[in-house]
mmCIF file of C-alpha atoms in Angstrom:
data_model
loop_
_atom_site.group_PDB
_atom_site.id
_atom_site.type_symbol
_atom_site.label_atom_id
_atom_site.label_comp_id
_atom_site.label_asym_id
_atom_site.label_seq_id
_atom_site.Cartn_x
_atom_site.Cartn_y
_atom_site.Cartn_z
ATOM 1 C CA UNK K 4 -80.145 -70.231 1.306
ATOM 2 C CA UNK K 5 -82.095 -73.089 -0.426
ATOM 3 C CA UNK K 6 -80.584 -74.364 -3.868
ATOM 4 C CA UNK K 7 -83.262 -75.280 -6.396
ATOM 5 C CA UNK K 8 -81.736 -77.041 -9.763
ATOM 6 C CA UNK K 9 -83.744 -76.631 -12.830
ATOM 7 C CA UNK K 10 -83.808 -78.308 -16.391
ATOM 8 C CA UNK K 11 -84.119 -76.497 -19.434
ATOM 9 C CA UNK K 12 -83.066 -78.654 -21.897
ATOM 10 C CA UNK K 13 -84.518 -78.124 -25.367
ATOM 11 C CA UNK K 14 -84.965 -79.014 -28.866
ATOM 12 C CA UNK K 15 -86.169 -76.535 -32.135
ATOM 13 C CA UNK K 16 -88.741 -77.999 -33.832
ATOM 14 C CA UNK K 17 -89.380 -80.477 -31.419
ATOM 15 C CA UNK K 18 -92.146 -79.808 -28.553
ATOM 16 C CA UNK K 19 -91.820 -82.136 -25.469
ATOM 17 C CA UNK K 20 -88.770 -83.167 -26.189
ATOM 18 C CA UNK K 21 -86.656 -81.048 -23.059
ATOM 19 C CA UNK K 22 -90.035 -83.268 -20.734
ATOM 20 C CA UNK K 23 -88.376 -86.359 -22.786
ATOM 21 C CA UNK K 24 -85.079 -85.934 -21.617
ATOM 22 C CA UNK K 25 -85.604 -84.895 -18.213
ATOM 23 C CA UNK K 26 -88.171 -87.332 -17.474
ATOM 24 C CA UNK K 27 -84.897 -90.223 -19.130
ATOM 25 C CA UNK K 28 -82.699 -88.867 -16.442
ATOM 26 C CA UNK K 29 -81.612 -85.662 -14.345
ATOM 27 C CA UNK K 30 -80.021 -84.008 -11.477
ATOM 28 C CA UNK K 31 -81.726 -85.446 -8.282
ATOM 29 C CA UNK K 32 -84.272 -83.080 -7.391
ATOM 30 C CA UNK K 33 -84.285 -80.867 -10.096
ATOM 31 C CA UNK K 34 -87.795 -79.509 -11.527
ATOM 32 C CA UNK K 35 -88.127 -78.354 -15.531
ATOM 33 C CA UNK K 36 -89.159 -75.552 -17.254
ATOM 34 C CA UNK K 37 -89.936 -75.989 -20.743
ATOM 35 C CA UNK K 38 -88.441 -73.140 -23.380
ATOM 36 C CA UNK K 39 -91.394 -73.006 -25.699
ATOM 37 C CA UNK K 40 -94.820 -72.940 -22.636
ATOM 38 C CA UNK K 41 -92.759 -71.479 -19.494
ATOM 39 C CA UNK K 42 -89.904 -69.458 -20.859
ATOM 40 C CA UNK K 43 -91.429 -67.916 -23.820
ATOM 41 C CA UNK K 44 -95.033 -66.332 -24.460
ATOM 42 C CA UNK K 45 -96.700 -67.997 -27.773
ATOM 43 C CA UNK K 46 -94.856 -67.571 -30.884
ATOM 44 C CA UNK K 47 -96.029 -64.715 -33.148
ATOM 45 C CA UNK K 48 -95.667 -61.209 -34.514
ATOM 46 C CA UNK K 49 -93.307 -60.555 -31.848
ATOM 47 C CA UNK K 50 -90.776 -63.935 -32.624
ATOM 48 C CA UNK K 51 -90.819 -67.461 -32.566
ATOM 49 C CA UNK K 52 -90.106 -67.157 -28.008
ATOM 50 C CA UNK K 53 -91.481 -63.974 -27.138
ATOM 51 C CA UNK K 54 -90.530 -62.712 -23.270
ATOM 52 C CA UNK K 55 -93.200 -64.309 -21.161
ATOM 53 C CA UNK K 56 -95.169 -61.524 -18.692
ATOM 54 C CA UNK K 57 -95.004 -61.379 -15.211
ATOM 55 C CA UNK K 58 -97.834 -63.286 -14.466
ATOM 56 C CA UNK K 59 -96.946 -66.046 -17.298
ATOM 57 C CA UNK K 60 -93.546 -66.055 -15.881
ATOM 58 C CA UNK K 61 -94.407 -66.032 -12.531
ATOM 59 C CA UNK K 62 -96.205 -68.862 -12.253
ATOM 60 C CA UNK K 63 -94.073 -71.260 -13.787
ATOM 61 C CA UNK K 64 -91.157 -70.392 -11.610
ATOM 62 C CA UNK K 65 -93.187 -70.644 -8.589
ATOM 63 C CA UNK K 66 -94.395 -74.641 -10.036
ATOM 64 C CA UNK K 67 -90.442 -75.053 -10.574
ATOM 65 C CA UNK K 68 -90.030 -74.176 -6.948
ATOM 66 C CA UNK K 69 -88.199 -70.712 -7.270
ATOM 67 C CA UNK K 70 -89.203 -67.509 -4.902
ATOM 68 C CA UNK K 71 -87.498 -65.544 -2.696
ATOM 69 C CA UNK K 72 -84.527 -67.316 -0.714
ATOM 70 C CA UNK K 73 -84.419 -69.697 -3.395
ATOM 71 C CA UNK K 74 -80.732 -69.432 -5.383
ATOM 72 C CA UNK K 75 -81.751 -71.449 -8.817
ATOM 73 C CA UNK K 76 -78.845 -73.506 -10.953
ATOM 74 C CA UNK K 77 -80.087 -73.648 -14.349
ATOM 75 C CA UNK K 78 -78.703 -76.738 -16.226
ATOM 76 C CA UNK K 79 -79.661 -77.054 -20.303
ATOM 77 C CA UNK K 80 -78.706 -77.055 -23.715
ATOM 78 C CA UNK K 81 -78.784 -74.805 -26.762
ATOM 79 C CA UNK K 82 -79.522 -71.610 -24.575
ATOM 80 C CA UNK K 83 -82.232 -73.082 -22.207
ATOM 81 C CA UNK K 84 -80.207 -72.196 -19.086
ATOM 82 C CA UNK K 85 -79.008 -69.326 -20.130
ATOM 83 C CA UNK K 86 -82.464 -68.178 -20.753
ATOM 84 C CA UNK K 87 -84.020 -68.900 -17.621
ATOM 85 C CA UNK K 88 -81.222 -67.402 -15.910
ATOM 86 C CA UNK K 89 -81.777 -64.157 -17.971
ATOM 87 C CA UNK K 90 -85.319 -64.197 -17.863
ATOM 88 C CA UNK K 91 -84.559 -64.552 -13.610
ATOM 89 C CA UNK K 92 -82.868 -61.479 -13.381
ATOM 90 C CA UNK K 93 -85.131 -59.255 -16.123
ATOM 91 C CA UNK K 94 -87.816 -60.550 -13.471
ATOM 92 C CA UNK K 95 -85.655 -59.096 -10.302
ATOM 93 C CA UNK K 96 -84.540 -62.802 -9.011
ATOM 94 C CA UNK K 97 -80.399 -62.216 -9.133
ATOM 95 C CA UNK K 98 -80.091 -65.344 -7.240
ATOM 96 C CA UNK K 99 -79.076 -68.117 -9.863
ATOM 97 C CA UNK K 100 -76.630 -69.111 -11.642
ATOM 98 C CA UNK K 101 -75.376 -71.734 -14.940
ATOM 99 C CA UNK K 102 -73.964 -75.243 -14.507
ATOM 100 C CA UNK K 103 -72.684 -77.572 -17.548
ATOM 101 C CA UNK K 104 -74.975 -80.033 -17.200
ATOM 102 C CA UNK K 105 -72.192 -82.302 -19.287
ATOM 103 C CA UNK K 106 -69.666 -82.087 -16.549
ATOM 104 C CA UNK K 107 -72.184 -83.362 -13.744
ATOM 105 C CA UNK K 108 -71.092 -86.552 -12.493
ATOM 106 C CA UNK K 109 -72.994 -87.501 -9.685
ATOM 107 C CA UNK K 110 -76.114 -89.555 -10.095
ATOM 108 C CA UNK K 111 -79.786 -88.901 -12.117
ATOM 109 C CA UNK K 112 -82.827 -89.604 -11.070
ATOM 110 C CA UNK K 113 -85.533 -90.749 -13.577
ATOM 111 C CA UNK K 114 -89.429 -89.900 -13.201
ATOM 112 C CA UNK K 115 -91.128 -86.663 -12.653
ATOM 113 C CA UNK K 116 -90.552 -85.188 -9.224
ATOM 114 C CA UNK K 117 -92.623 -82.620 -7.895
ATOM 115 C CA UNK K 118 -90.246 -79.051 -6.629
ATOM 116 C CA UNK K 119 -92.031 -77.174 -3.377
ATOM 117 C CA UNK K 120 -94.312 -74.871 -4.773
ATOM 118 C CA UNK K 121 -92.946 -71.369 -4.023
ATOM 119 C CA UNK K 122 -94.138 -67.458 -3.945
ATOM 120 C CA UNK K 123 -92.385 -65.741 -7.266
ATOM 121 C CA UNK K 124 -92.936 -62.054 -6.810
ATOM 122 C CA UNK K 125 -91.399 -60.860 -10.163
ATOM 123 C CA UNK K 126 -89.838 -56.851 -9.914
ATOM 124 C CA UNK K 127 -89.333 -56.312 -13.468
ATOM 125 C CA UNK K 128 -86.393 -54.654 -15.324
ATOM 126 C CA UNK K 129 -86.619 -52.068 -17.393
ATOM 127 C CA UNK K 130 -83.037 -51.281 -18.602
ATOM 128 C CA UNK K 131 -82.401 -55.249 -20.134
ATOM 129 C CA UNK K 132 -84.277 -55.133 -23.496
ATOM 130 C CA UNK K 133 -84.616 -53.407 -26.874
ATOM 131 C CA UNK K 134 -87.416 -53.324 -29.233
ATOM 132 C CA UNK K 135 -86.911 -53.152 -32.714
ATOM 133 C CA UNK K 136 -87.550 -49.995 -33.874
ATOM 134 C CA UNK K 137 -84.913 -48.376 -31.276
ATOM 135 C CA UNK K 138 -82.485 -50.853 -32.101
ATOM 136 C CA UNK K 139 -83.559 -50.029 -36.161
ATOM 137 C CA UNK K 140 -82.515 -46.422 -34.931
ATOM 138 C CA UNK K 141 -79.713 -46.728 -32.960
ATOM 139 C CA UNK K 142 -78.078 -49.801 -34.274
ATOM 140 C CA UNK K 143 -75.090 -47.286 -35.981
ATOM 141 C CA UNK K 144 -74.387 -46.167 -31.968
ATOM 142 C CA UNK K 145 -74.468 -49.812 -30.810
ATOM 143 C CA UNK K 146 -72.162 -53.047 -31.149
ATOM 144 C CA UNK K 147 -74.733 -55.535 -32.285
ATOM 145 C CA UNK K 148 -73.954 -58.918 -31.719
ATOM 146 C CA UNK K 149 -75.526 -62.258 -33.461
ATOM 147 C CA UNK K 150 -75.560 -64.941 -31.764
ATOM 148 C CA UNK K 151 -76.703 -67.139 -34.772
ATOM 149 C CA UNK K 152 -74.190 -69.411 -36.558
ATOM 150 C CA UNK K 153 -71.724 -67.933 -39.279
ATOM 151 C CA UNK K 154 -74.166 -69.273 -42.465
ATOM 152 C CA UNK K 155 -76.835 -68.089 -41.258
ATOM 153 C CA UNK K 156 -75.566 -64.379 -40.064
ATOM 154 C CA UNK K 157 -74.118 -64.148 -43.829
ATOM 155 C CA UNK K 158 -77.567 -64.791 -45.268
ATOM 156 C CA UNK K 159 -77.220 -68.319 -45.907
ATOM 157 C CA UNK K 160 -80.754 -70.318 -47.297
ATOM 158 C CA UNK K 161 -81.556 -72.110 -44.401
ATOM 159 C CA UNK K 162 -84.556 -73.998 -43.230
ATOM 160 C CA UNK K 163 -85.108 -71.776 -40.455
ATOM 161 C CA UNK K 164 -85.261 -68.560 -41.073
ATOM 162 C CA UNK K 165 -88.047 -67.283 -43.532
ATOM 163 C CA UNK K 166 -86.030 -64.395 -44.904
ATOM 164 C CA UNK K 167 -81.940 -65.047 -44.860
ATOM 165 C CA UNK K 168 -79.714 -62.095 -43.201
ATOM 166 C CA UNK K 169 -78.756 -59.792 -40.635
ATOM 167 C CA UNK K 170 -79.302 -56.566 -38.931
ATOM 168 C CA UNK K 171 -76.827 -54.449 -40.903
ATOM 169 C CA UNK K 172 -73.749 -53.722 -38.903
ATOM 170 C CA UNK K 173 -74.514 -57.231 -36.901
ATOM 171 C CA UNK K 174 -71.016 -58.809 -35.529
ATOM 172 C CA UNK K 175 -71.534 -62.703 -35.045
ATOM 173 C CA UNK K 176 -70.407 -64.122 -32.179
ATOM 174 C CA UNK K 177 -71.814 -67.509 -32.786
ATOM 175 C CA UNK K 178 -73.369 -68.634 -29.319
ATOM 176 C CA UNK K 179 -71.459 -72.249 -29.230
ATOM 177 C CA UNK K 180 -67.635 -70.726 -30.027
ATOM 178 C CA UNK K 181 -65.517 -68.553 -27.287
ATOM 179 C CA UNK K 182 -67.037 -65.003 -27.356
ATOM 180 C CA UNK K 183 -65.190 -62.688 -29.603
ATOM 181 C CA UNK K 184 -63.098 -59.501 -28.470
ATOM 182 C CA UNK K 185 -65.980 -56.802 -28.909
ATOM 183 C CA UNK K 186 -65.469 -53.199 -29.759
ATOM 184 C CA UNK K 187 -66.142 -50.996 -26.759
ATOM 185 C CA UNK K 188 -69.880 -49.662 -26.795
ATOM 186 C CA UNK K 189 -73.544 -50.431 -25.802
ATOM 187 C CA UNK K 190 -74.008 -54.279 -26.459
ATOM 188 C CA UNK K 191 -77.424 -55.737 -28.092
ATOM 189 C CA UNK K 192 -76.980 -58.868 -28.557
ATOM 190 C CA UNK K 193 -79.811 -61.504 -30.258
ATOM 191 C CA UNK K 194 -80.456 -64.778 -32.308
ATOM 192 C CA UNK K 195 -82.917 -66.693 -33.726
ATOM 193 C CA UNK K 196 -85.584 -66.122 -31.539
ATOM 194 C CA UNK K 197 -83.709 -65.056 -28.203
ATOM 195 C CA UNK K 198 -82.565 -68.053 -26.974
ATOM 196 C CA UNK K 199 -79.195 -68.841 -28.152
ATOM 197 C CA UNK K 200 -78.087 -65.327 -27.769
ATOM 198 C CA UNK K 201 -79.092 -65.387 -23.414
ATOM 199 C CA UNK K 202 -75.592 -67.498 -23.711
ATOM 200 C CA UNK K 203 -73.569 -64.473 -25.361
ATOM 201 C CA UNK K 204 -75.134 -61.935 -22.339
ATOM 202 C CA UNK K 205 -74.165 -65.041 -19.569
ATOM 203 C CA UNK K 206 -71.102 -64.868 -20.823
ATOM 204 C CA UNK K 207 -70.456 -60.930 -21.065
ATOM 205 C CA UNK K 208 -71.582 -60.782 -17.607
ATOM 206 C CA UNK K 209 -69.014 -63.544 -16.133
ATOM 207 C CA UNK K 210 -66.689 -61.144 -17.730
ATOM 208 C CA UNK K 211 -67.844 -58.205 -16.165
ATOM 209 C CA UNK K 212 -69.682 -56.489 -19.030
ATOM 210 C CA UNK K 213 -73.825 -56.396 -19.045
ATOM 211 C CA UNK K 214 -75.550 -56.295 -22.365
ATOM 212 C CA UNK K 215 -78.939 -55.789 -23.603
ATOM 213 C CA UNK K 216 -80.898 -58.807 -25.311
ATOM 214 C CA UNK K 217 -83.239 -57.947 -28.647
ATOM 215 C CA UNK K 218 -86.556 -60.771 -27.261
ATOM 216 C CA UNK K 219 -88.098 -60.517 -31.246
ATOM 217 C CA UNK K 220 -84.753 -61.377 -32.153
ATOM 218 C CA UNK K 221 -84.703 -62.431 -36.320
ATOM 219 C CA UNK K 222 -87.723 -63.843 -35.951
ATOM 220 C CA UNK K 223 -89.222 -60.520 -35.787
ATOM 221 C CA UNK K 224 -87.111 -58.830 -37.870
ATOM 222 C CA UNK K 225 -87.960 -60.695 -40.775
ATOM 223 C CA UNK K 226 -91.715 -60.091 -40.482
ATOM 224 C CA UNK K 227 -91.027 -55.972 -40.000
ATOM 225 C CA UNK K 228 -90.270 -53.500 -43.296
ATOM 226 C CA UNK K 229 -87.051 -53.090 -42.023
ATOM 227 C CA UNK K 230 -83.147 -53.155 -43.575
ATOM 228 C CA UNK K 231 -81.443 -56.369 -44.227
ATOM 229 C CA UNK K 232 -77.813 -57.281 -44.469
ATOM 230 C CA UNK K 233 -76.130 -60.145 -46.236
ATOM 231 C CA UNK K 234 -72.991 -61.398 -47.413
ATOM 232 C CA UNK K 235 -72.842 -61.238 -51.476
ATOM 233 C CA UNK K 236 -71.957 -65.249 -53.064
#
């Protein structure tokens, strides 16, 4: 089986800037996928990185280089990796896996560098995802996990979210600590925009336990007439 590295490093706010870094240095023969064009569908009433569709999708893996016999190591930051690794297997590609780009320590290569073009035939899931007016129902019969920092999860002001809070009955298990002990249950699990939170389901999974991901994340919550929690200051 062919090995196919991918960067999907990333910054908020800041388009172009993953292309920045990867084009400064990366693993030799690595291609990038950007979070914001390839891994997301254009932000709007459905989030800030709606799920790309299988055509979208599709043809950005198969530019990247990924299709069948291809097992993909996703190397990023702030969720990127974890994303494309999710958004790989809600496509039907189980081949790929995580590295900490961090503790590489063999050369980079600097430039753009052109992957094989390859044949993505995406099989979607169907069993991965919530939408928000099941998890709005259900949310008392679920362990519902945020992913987003403590401050913001209590309701915090912050510069990113429009409307401060949480889904009531949210647990935060902030994406860049040790995941928490969980209750037992069905596990959502989402974030800002459903990015950060791909790193709480990688993690479930290495231990065994699959989860479901909320896509609109807060970033459609807080545009829908829906129930907000937050911590009283």
């Amino acid at each position: 089986m062919k090995y196919q590295f991918v960067d999907c490093r990333w910054e908020l706010g800041k388009p172009g800037r993953g292309r920045e870094l990867y084009l400064a240095g990366h693993i030799p023969g690595a291609s990038f996928l950007d979070v914001d064009r390839d891994l997301s569908a254009p932000a709007g009433i459905r989030g800030r990185h709606p799920l790309p569709d299988e055509d979208r999708f599709a043809r950005a893996a198969g530019r990247a280089g990924i299709g069948a016999g291809i097992f993909v190591v996703a190397y990023g930051n702030m969720g990127g990796a974890e994303r494309l690794w999710w958004l790989l297997r809600h496509f039907g590609h189980d081949e790929c896996a995580v590295v900490d780009f961090e503790s590489w320590r063999g050369s980079l290569t600097r430039g753009e560098e052109e992957a094989d073009a390859a044949d993505f035939a995406p099989r979607l899931r169907q069993d991965d995802t919530i939408e928000a007016g099941e998890l709005d129902r259900l949310r008392d019969e679920l362990v519902v996990v945020d992913a987003r920092l403590p401050s913001r999860w209590r309701g915090e002001p912050n510069p990113i979210d429009r409307v401060p809070g949480r889904i009531p009955g949210a647990l935060n298990a902030p994406w860049n600590e040790p995941l928490p002990e969980l209750p037992p249950g069905d596990v959502v699990a989402y974030c800002g925009s459903g990015v950060t939170s791909c790193v709480v389901l990688h993690r479930l999974h290495l231990a065994g336990r699959e989860a479901r991901l909320y896509p609109g994340s807060w970033s459609e919550w807080e545009q829908l007439d829906l129930r907000v929690a937050r911590d009283l200051v």
